[in-house]
Short mmCIF file of C-alpha atoms in Angstrom, two decimals:
data_model
loop_
_atom_site.label_atom_id
_atom_site.label_comp_id
_atom_site.label_asym_id
_atom_site.label_seq_id
_atom_site.Cartn_x
_atom_site.Cartn_y
_atom_site.Cartn_z
CA MET A 11 -19.65 -10.09 -11.12
CA VAL A 12 -18.04 -13.44 -12.04
CA ARG A 13 -14.25 -13.69 -12.26
CA GLU A 14 -12.66 -15.79 -14.97
CA GLN A 15 -10.59 -18.66 -13.60
CA ASN A 16 -7.19 -16.97 -14.08
CA GLN A 17 -8.31 -13.40 -13.42
CA LYS A 18 -6.64 -11.83 -10.37
CA ILE A 19 -8.54 -9.93 -7.68
CA ARG A 20 -8.02 -6.17 -7.85
CA ALA A 21 -6.28 -4.92 -4.73
CA ILE A 22 -4.63 -1.83 -3.34
CA PHE A 23 -1.57 -1.78 -1.11
CA PRO A 24 -1.58 1.68 0.51
CA GLY A 25 1.14 3.38 2.50
CA LYS A 26 3.70 6.14 2.79
CA PHE A 27 6.61 3.86 1.78
CA ASN A 28 8.91 6.62 3.02
CA PRO A 29 11.70 5.87 3.04
CA PRO A 30 11.28 3.04 0.57
CA HIS A 31 13.22 -0.06 1.60
CA ILE A 32 13.75 -3.68 0.59
CA GLY A 33 10.86 -4.86 2.79
CA HIS A 34 8.46 -2.70 0.76
CA ALA A 35 9.85 -4.05 -2.51
CA LYS A 36 9.63 -7.66 -1.29
CA SER A 37 6.00 -7.20 -0.20
CA ILE A 38 5.01 -5.52 -3.45
CA LEU A 39 6.68 -8.16 -5.61
CA LYS A 40 5.02 -10.98 -3.64
CA LEU A 41 1.58 -9.36 -3.78
CA LYS A 42 1.70 -8.59 -7.51
CA ASP A 43 2.03 -12.35 -8.17
CA PHE A 44 -1.38 -12.94 -6.58
CA TYR A 45 -3.35 -9.73 -7.17
CA ASP A 46 -4.07 -7.19 -9.87
CA LEU A 47 -2.17 -4.76 -7.65
CA LYS A 48 -2.23 -0.99 -7.38
CA VAL A 49 0.17 0.59 -4.91
CA VAL A 50 -1.32 3.74 -3.38
CA VAL A 51 1.33 6.12 -2.05
CA THR A 52 -0.09 8.64 0.41
CA THR A 53 1.26 12.16 0.77
CA ASP A 54 1.19 12.21 4.60
CA THR A 55 4.95 11.84 4.92
CA PRO A 56 7.01 12.77 7.98
CA ASP A 57 8.77 16.14 7.99
CA ASN A 58 12.15 14.43 7.75
CA ALA A 59 11.10 12.20 4.83
CA PRO A 60 13.87 11.88 2.25
CA LEU A 61 11.53 11.68 -0.78
CA THR A 62 8.18 13.02 -1.95
CA ALA A 63 5.23 10.71 -2.55
CA TYR A 64 5.65 11.34 -6.27
CA ASP A 65 9.31 10.26 -6.18
CA ILE A 66 8.31 7.08 -4.36
CA ALA A 67 5.44 6.33 -6.74
CA GLU A 68 7.84 6.59 -9.67
CA GLU A 69 10.29 4.17 -7.99
CA ILE A 70 7.51 1.66 -7.25
CA TRP A 71 6.13 1.97 -10.78
CA GLU A 72 9.54 0.80 -12.00
CA LEU A 73 8.82 -2.53 -10.23
CA GLY A 74 6.14 -3.08 -12.87
CA VAL A 75 3.20 -2.21 -10.63
CA ASP A 76 0.32 0.19 -11.20
CA THR A 77 0.96 3.10 -8.84
CA GLU A 78 -1.06 6.10 -7.72
CA VAL A 79 -0.45 9.02 -5.37
CA PHE A 80 -3.26 9.71 -2.90
CA GLU A 81 -3.35 13.29 -1.68
CA GLY A 82 -3.75 13.22 2.09
CA VAL A 83 -4.27 10.55 4.72
CA LEU A 84 -6.22 7.54 3.49
CA CYS A 85 -7.19 6.48 7.02
CA GLN A 86 -8.89 9.84 7.61
CA GLN A 87 -11.35 9.34 4.74
CA GLU A 88 -14.95 8.82 5.82
CA THR A 89 -15.68 6.73 2.74
CA ASN A 90 -13.62 4.28 0.72
CA PRO A 91 -12.22 5.94 -2.42
CA TYR A 92 -11.37 2.44 -3.76
CA PRO A 93 -14.68 0.54 -3.43
CA ASP A 94 -13.86 -2.01 -6.13
CA TYR A 95 -10.56 -3.06 -4.56
CA LEU A 96 -9.48 -5.39 -1.78
CA VAL A 97 -7.36 -3.45 0.75
CA LEU A 98 -4.07 -5.20 1.57
CA SER A 99 -2.01 -3.95 4.51
CA GLY A 100 0.19 -4.96 7.39
CA ASN A 101 -0.65 -1.72 9.20
CA PRO A 102 -3.30 -2.20 11.92
CA LYS A 103 -4.50 1.42 11.42
CA VAL A 104 -5.25 0.72 7.76
CA ILE A 105 -7.08 -2.51 8.63
CA GLU A 106 -9.20 -0.65 11.24
CA TRP A 107 -9.99 2.05 8.65
CA ALA A 108 -11.00 -0.62 6.11
CA LYS A 109 -13.38 -2.17 8.66
CA LYS A 110 -14.82 1.27 9.51
CA VAL A 111 -15.59 2.17 5.88
CA GLY A 112 -16.85 -1.33 5.00
CA ALA A 113 -13.99 -2.20 2.63
CA LYS A 114 -12.94 -5.76 1.96
CA TYR A 115 -9.48 -6.22 3.46
CA LYS A 116 -6.71 -8.70 4.13
CA PHE A 117 -3.88 -8.38 6.62
CA VAL A 118 -0.51 -9.09 5.01
CA PRO A 119 2.56 -9.62 7.18
CA ARG A 120 5.61 -7.39 6.79
CA SER A 121 8.39 -8.64 4.52
CA GLY A 122 11.82 -7.97 5.96
CA ASN A 123 13.13 -7.22 9.42
CA ILE A 124 13.26 -3.42 9.47
CA SER A 125 10.56 -0.80 9.17
CA GLY A 126 10.63 2.69 7.73
CA THR A 127 10.35 4.06 11.29
CA GLN A 128 13.51 2.19 12.27
CA ILE A 129 15.34 3.52 9.21
CA ARG A 130 14.31 7.12 9.96
CA ASN A 131 15.30 6.69 13.63
CA GLY A 132 18.72 5.13 13.07
CA GLY A 133 17.61 1.57 13.77
CA GLN A 134 15.44 2.30 16.82
CA SER A 135 11.76 1.23 16.82
#
């Protein structure tokens, strides 16, 4: 397949995004400038998660990004359900999964200084 000069590479940015925070939004907005981006929100949220995956997907969609909810844990899949996409992630577990299933991937650094884990745990890592 040959890409036209200005055609963006199709990519997914998977995660729980729960709770959603400014770092997520910054990453998504940066990535959508360079990729034909689909944000994949997984349903494997912590018990104390403030929102459902569907709530989060709707919020992310409002950033002007294609969004999809993935039922379950992406990193537990034995095959890649997104074979035509580049996998973008700052999560080492996702990168290891991408390698395992033979997906093309790119590590992207976190945008912002706080993670969802820190938010859920009152600022503690």
